[in-house]
mmCIF file of C-alpha atoms and ligand atoms in Angstrom:
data_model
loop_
_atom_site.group_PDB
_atom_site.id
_atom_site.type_symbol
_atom_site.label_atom_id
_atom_site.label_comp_id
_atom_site.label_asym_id
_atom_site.label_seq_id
_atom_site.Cartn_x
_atom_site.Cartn_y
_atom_site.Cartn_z
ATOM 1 C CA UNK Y 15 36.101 8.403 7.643
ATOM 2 C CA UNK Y 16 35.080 11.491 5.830
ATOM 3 C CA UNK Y 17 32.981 13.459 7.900
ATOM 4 C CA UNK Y 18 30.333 16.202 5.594
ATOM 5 C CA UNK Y 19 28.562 19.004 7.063
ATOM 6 C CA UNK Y 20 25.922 20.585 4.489
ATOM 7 C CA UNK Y 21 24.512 23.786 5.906
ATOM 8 C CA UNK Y 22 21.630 23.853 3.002
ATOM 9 C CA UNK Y 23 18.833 20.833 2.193
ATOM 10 C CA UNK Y 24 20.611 21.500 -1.495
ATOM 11 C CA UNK Y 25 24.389 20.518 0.071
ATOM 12 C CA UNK Y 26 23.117 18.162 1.776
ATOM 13 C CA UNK Y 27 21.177 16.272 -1.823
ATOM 14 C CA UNK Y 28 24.433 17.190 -3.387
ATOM 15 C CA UNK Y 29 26.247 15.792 -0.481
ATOM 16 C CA UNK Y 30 24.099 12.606 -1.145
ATOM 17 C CA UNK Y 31 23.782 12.257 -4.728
ATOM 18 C CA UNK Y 32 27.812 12.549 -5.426
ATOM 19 C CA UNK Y 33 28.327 9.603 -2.152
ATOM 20 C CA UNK Y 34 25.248 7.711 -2.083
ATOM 21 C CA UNK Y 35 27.720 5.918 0.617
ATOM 22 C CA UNK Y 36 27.482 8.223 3.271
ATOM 23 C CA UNK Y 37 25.113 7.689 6.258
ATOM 24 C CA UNK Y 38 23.567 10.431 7.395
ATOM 25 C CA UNK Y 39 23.759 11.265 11.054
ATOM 26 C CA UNK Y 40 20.910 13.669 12.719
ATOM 27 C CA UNK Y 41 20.284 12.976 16.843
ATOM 28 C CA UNK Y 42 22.897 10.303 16.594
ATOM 29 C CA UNK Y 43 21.450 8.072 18.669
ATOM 30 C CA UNK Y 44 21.532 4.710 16.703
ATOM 31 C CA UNK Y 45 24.316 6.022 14.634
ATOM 32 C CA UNK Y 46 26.752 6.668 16.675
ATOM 33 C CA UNK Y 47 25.623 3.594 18.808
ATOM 34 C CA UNK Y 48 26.705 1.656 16.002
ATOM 35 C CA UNK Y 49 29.945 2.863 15.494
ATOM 36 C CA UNK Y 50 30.957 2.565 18.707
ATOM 37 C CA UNK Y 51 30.152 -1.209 18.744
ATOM 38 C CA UNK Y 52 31.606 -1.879 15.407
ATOM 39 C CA UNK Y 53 28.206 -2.463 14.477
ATOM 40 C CA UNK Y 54 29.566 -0.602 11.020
ATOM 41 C CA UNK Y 55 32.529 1.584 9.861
ATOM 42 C CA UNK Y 56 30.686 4.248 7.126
ATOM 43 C CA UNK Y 57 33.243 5.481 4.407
ATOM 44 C CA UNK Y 58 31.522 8.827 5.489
ATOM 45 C CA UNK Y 59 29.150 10.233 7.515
ATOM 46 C CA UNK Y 60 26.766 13.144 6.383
ATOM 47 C CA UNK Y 61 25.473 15.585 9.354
ATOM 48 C CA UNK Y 62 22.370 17.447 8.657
ATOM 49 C CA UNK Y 63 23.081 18.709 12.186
ATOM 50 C CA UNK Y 64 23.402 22.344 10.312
ATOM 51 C CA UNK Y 65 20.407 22.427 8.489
ATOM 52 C CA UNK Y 66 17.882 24.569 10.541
ATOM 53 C CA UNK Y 67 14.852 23.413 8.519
ATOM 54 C CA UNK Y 68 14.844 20.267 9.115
ATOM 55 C CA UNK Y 69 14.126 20.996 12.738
ATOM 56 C CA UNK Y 70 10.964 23.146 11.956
ATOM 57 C CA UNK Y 71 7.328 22.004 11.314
ATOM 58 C CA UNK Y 72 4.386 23.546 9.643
ATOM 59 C CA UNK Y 73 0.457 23.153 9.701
ATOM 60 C CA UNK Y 74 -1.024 24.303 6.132
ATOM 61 C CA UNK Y 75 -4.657 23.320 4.606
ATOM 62 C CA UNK Y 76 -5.240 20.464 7.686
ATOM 63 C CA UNK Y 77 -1.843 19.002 7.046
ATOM 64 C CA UNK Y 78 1.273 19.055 9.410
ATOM 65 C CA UNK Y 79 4.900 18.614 7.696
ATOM 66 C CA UNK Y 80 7.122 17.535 10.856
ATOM 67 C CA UNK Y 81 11.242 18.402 9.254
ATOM 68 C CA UNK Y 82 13.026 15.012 10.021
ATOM 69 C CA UNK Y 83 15.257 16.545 12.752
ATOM 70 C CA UNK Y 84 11.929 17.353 14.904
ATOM 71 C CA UNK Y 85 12.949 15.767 18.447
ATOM 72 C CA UNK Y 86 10.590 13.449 20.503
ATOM 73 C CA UNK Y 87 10.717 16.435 23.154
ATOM 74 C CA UNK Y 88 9.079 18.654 20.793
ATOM 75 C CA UNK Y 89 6.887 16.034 19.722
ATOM 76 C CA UNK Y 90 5.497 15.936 22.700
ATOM 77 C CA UNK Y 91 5.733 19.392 24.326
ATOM 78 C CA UNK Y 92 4.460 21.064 21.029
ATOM 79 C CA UNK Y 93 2.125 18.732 18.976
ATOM 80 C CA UNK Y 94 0.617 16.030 21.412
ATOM 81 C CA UNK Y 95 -2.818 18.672 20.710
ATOM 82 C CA UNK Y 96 -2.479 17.273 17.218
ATOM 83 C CA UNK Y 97 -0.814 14.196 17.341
ATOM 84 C CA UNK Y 98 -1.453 12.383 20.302
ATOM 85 C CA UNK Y 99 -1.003 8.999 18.960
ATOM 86 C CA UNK Y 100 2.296 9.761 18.247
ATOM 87 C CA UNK Y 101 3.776 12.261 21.218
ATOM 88 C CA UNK Y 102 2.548 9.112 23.457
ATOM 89 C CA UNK Y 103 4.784 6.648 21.391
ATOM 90 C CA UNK Y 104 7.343 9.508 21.974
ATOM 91 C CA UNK Y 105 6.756 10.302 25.717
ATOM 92 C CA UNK Y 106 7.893 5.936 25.821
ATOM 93 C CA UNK Y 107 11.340 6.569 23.873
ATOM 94 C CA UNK Y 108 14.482 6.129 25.882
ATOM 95 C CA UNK Y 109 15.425 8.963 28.491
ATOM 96 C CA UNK Y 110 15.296 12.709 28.208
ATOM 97 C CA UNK Y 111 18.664 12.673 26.555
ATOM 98 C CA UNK Y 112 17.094 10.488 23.959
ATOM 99 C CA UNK Y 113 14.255 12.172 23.291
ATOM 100 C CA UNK Y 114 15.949 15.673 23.290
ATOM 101 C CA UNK Y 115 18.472 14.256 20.032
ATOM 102 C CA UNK Y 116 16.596 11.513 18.907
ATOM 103 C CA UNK Y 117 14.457 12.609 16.142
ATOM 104 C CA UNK Y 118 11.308 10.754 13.997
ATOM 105 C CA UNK Y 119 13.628 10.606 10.934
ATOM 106 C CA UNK Y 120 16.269 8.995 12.588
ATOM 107 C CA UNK Y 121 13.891 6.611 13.352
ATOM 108 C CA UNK Y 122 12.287 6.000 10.322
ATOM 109 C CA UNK Y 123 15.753 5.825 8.906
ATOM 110 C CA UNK Y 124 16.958 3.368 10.810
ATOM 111 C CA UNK Y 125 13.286 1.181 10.431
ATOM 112 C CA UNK Y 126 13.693 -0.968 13.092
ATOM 113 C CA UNK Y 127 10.783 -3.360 13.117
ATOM 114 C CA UNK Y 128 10.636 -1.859 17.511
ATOM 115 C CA UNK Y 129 10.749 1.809 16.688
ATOM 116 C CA UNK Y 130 8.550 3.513 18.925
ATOM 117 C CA UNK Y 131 7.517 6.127 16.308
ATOM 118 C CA UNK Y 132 6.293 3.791 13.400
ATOM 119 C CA UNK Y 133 2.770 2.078 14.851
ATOM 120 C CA UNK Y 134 1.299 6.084 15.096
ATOM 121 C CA UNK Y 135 2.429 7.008 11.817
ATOM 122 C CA UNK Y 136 0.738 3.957 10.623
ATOM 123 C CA UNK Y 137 -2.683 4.387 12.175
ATOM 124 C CA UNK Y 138 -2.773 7.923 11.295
ATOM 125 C CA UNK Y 139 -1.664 6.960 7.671
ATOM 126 C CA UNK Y 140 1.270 9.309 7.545
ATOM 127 C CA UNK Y 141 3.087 10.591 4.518
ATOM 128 C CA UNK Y 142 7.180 10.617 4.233
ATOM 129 C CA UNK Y 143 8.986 13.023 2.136
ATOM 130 C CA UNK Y 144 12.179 11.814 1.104
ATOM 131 C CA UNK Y 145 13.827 13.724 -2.140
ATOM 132 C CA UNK Y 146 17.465 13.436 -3.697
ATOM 133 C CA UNK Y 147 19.121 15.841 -6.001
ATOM 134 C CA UNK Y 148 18.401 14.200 -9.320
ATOM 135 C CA UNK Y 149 15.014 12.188 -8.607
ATOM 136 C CA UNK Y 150 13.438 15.163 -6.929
ATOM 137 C CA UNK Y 151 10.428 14.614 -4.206
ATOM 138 C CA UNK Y 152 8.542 11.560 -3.889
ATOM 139 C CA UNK Y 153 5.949 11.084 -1.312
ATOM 140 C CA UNK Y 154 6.207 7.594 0.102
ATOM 141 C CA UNK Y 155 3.110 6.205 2.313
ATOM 142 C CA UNK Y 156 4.215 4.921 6.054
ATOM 143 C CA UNK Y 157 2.634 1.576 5.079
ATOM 144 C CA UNK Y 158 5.120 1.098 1.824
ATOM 145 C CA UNK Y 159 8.179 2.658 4.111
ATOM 146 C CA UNK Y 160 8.953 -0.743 5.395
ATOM 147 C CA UNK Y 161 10.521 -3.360 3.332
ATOM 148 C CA UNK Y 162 12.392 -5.219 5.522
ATOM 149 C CA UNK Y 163 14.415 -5.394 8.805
ATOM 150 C CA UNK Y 164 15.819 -2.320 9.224
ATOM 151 C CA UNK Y 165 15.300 -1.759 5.490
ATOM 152 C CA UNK Y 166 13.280 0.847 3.911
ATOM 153 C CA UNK Y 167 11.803 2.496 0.437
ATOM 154 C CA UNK Y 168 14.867 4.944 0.484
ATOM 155 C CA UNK Y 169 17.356 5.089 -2.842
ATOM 156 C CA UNK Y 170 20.997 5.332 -2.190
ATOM 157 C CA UNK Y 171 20.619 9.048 -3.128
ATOM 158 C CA UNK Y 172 17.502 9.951 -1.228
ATOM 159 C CA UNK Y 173 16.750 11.990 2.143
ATOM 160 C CA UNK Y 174 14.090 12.234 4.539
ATOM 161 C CA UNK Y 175 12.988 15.815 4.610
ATOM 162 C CA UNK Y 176 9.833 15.491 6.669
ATOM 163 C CA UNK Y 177 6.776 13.620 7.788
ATOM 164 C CA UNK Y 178 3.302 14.938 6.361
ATOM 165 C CA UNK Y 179 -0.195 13.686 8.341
ATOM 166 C CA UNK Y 180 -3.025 15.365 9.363
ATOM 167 C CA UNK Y 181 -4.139 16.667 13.239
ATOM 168 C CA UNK Y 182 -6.013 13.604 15.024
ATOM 169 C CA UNK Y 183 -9.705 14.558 13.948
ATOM 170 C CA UNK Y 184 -10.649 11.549 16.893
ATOM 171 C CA UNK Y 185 -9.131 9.739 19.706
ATOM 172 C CA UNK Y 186 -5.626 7.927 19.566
ATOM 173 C CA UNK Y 187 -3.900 5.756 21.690
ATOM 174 C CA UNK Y 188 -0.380 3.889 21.805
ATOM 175 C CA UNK Y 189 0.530 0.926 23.658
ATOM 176 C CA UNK Y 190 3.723 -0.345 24.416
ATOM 177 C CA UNK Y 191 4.835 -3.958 26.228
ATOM 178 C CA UNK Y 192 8.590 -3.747 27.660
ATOM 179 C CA UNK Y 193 10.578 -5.137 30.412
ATOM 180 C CA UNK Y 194 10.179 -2.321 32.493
ATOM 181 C CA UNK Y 195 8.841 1.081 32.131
ATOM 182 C CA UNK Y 196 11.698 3.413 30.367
ATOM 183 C CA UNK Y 197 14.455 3.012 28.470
ATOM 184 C CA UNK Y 198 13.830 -0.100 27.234
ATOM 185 C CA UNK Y 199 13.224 -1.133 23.581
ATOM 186 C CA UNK Y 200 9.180 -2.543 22.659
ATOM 187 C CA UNK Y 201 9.000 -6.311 23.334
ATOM 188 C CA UNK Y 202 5.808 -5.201 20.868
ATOM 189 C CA UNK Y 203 4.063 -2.375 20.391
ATOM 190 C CA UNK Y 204 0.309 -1.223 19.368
ATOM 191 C CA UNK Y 205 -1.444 1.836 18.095
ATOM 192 C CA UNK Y 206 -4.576 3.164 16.869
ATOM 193 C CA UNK Y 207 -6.130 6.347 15.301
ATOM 194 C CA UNK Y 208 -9.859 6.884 14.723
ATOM 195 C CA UNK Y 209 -10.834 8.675 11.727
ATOM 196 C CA UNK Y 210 -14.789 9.591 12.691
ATOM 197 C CA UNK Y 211 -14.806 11.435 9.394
ATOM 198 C CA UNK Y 212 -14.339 8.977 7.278
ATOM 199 C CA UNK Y 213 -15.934 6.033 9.632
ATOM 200 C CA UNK Y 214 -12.372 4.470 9.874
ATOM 201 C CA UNK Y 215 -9.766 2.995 12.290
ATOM 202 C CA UNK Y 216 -6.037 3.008 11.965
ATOM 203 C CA UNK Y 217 -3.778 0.316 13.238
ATOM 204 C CA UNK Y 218 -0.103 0.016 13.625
ATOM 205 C CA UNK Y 219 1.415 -3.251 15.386
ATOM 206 C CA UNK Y 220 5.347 -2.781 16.497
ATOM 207 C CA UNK Y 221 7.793 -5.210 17.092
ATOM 208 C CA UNK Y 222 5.695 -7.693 16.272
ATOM 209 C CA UNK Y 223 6.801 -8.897 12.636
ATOM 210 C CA UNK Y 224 9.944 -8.269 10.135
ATOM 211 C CA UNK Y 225 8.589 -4.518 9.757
ATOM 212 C CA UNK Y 226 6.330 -2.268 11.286
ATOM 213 C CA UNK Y 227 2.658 -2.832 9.612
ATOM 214 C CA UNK Y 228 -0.969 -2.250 9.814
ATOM 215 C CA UNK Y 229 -3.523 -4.725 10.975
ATOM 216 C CA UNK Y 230 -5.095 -4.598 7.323
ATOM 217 C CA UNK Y 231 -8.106 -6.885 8.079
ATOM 218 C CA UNK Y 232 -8.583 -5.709 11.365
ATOM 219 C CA UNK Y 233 -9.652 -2.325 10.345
ATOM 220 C CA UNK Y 234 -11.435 -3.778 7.220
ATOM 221 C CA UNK Y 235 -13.746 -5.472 9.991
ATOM 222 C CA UNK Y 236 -13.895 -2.230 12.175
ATOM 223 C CA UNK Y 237 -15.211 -0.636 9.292
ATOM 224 C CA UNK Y 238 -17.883 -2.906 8.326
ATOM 225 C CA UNK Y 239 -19.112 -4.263 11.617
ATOM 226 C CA UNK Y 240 -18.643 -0.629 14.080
ATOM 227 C CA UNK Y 241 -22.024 1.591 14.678
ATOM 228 C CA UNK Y 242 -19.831 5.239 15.492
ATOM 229 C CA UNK Y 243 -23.762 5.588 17.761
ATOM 230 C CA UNK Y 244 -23.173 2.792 19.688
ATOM 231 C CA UNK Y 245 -21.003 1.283 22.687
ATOM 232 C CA UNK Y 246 -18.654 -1.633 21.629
ATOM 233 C CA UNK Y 247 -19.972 -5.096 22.128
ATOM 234 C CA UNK Y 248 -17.214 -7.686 23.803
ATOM 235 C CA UNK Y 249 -17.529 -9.892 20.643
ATOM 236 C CA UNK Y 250 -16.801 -6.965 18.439
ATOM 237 C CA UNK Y 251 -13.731 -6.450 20.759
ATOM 238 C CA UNK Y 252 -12.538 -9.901 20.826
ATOM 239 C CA UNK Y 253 -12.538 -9.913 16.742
ATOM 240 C CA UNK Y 254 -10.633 -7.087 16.570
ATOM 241 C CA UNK Y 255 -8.060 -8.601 19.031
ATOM 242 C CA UNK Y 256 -7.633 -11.443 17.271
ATOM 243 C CA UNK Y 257 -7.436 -9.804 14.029
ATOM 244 C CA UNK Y 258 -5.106 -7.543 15.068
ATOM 245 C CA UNK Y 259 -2.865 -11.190 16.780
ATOM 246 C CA UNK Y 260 -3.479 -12.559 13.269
ATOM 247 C CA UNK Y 261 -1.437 -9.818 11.423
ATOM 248 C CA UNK Y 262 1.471 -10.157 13.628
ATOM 249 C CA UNK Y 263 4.650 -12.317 12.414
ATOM 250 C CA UNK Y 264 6.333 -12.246 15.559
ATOM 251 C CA UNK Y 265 9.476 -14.236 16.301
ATOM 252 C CA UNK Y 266 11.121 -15.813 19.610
ATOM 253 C CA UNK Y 267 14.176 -13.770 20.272
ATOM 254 C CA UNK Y 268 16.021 -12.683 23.674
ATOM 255 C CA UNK Y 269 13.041 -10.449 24.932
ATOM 256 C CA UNK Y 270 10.267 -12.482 24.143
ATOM 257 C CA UNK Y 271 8.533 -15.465 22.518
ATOM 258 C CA UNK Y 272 6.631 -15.204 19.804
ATOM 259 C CA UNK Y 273 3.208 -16.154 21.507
ATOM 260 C CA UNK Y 274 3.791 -13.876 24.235
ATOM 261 C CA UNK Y 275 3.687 -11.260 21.586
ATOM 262 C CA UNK Y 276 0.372 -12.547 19.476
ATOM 263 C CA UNK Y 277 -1.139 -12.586 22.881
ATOM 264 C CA UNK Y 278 0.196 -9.097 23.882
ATOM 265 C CA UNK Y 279 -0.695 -7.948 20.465
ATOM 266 C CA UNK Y 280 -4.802 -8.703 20.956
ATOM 267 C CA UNK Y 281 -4.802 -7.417 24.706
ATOM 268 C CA UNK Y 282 -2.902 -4.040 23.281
ATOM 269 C CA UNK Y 283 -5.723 -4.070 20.530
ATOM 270 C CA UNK Y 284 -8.776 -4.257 22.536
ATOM 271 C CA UNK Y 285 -7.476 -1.964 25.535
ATOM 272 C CA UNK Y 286 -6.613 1.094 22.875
ATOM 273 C CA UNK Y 287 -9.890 0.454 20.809
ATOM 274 C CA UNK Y 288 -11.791 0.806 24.033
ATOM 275 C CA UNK Y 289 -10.057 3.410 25.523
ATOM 276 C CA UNK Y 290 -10.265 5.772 22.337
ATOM 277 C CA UNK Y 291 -14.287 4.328 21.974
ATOM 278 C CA UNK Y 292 -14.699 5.795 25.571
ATOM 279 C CA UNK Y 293 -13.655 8.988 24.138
ATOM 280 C CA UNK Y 294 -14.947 9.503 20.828
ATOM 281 C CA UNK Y 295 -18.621 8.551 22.590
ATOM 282 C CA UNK Y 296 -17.715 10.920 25.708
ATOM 283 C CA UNK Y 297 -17.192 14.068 22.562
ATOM 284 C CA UNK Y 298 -20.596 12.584 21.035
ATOM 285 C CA UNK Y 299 -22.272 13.526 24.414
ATOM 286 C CA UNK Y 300 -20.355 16.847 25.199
HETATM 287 C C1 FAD A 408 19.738 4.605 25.206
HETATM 288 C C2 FAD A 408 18.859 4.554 24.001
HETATM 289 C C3 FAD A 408 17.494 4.326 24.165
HETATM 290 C C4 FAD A 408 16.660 4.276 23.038
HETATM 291 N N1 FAD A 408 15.330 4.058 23.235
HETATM 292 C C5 FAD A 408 14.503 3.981 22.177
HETATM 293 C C6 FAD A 408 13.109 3.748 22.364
HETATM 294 O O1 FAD A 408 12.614 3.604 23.479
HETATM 295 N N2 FAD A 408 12.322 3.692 21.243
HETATM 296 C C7 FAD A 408 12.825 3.860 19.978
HETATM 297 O O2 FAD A 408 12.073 3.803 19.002
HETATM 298 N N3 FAD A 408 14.152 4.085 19.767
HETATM 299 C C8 FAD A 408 14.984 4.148 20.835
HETATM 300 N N4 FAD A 408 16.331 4.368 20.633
HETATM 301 C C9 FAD A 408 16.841 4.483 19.258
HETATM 302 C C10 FAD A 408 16.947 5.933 18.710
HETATM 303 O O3 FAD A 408 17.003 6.870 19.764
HETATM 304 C C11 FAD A 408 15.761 6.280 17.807
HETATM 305 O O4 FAD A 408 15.672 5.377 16.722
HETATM 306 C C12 FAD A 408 15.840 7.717 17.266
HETATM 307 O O5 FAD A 408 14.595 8.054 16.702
HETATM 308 C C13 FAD A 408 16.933 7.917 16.232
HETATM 309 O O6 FAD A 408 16.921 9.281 15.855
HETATM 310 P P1 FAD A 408 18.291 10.069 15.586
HETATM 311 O O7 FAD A 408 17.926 11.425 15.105
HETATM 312 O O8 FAD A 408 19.175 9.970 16.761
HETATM 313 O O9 FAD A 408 18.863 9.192 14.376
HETATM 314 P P2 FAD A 408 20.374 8.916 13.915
HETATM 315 O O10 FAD A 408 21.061 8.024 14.848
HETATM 316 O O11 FAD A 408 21.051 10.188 13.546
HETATM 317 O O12 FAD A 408 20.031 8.128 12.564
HETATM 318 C C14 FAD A 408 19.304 6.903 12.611
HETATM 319 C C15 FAD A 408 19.216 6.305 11.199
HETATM 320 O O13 FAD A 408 18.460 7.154 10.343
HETATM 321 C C16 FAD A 408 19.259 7.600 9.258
HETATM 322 N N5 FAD A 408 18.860 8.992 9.035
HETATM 323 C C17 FAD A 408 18.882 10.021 9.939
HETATM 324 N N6 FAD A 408 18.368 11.126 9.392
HETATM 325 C C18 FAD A 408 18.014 10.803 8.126
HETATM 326 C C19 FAD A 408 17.422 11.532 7.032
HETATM 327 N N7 FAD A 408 17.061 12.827 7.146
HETATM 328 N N8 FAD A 408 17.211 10.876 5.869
HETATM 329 C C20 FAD A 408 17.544 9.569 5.733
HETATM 330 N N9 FAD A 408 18.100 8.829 6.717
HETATM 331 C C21 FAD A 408 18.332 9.452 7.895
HETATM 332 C C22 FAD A 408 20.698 7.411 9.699
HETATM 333 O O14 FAD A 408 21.592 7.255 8.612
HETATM 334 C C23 FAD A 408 20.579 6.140 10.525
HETATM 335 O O15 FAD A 408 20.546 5.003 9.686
HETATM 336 C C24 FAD A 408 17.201 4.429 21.729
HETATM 337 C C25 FAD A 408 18.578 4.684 21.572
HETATM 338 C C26 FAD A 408 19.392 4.736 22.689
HETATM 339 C C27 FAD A 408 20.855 4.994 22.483
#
C-alpha cells in the first residue's frame, strides 16, 4: 500500500488528481477501522494529517468555514456559541478519543446514513467545499451530499476542504436514540434549526433512511401553519411528528426495526420543536 503525505492543500489535489484511487485518511477513525477488519485494502492511502489548514476555521460576513480536519472536541469546546445544533450531535460521538481525531469531514466522507454530524448540517442548510486540482471549487449543498449508502456527490479527484454555514440566528436542538448513552452508533437520529429570520425550520432525520435527509414537507407545513407570536398548539405538534415519521425510509436491521424508528422519528420531532419553541419565545420575552 502506498502511503502519501501532502504537506500543502495543492499536494494533496495533486496527490488526488494523479490517484483518484487513494483514500484519504484524516482522524482515522472509520478508516483505519476498516482496514483492520478487511473491510477494504486501498492501493494507497492519502494523509492530510500534515496540512495545518484544514484544521482551522474562520467566521467572515455571517458565515463560518469549518477546515475538514476540525475535531468534534473543538466543535464543541469552540463553536457550540454558534453552532449548537451541531456541537450537541458532536458532544454524542463515540468517546473522547473519538472526538479528539474524529473530524466532520471524515464524517461526511464516509456518509454513513448514522453519522452523528449530518442531521445539524441539514437543518442549518450547510454548505460543503470539496475542490480537485483540475475541476477547481464547487460548493455542494448538505441536502445533495447524500446519494446513497455511504455514497456521496464527491468525484474520484475531489476533496473536502471545509464546511460553510452560518451562526444559529435561533434555537437548535439534536436528538439521538441509541442503545445506551455513549459510544454507540444512532439507532436514528433527529435535528432541527430555527431560522426566525426568514420564518423557517430546518430538519435533518439520521439513520432513518438510505441517506441522511431533510423532512422536506415537514418544514413546508412549519412554514405555512407556525405563528413565530404564538405558543405551539398539540395538533400543530402532532403534524409535524408525523411529517417528520413520513419522510423516514427506515429499515429493520440488527439495532432496530423499522417502526421503532418511524415512531422514534415523530417523538424526536416534536420534543426538539418544542424544546427550541420554548426558547425562541423565552428570547421574544427577554
Ligand atoms: C469507537 C468508535 C466510535 C464511533 N462513534 C461514532 C458516533 O457516535 N457517531 C458518528 O457519527 N461516528 C462515530 N464513529 C465514526 C467516526 O469516528 C466518524 O465518522 C468520524 O467523523 C470520522 O472522522 P475521521 O476524521 O476519523 O475520518 P477518517 O476515518 O479519516 O475518514 C473517514 C472517511 O472520510 C474520507 N475523508 C476523510 N477526509 C476527507 C476529505 N478531506 N475529503 C474527502 N474524503 C475524506 C475517508 O477517505 C473515509 O472514507 C465512531 C468510530 C469509532 C471507531
Amino acid at each position: 500500500m502506498d502511503f502519501l503525505r501532502p504537506t500543502t492543500w495543492a499536494e494533496a489535489l495533486a496527490a488526488k488528481a494523479d490517484r483518484p484511487d487513494a483514500v484519504p485518511i484524516q482522524g482515522g477513525t472509520d478508516v483505519m477501522v476498516e482496514i483492520n477488519f478487511g473491510v477494504r485494502r486501498p492501493a494507497a492511502l492519502l494523509d492530510l494529517t500534515r496540512i495545518a489548514e484544514l484544521a482551522t476555521w474562520t467566521n467572515q460576513d455571517g458565515r463560518l468555514r469549518i477546515g475538514a480536519a476540525v475535531p468534534y472536541s473543538v466543535i464543541i469546546d469552540r463553536l457550540g456559541g454558534e453552532l449548537p445544533g451541531l456541537a450537541q450531535a458532536a458532544r454524542t460521538v463515540g468517546s473522547p478519543q473519538i472526538r479528539n481525531r474524529g473530524s466532520v469531514g471524515g464524517n461526511m466522507g464516509a456518509a454513513s446514513p448514522a453519522g452523528d454530524s449530518h442531521p445539524p448540517l441539514l437543518a442549518a442548510g450547510a454548505l460543503v467545499e470539496a475542490e480537485s486540482r483540475d475541476g477547481g471549487v464547487r460548493m455542494i449543498p448538505a441536502d445533495a451530499f447524500y446519494t446513497g449508502v455511504k455514497r456521496h456527490a464527491l468525484r474520484p479527484d475531489e476533496l473536502i476542504r471545509a464546511v460553510h454555514l452560518a451562526p444559529a440566528t435561533g434555537p437548535q436542538y439534536f436528538s439521538k436514540v441509541g442503545t445506551r448513552n455513549a459510544m454507540v452508533i444512532a439507532v436514528c437520529s433527529f435535528a432541527i434549526a430555527l431560522h426566525p429570520g426568514e420564518r423557517r425550520v430546518g430538519t435533518g432525520l439520521g439513520s432513518a433512511a438510505p441517506t441522511p435527509r431533510r423532512a422536506l414537507e415537514a418544514e413546508e407545513f412549519l412554514a405555512k401553519e407556525l405563528d413565530w407570536a404564538a405558543p405551539l398548539t398539540p395538533a400543530l405538534l402532532d403534524r409535524f411528528g408525523e411529517l417528520c415519521a413520513a419522510a423516514a425510509s427506515p429499515i429493520d436491521d440488527v439495532r432496530s426495526s423499522a417502526a421503532y424508528r418511524r415512531h422514534a422519528v415523530a417523538v424526536m420531532a416534536r420534543r426538539t420543536l418544542a424544546w427550541a419553541w420554548r426558547d425562541h419565545l423565552g428570547r421574544r420575552a427577554a
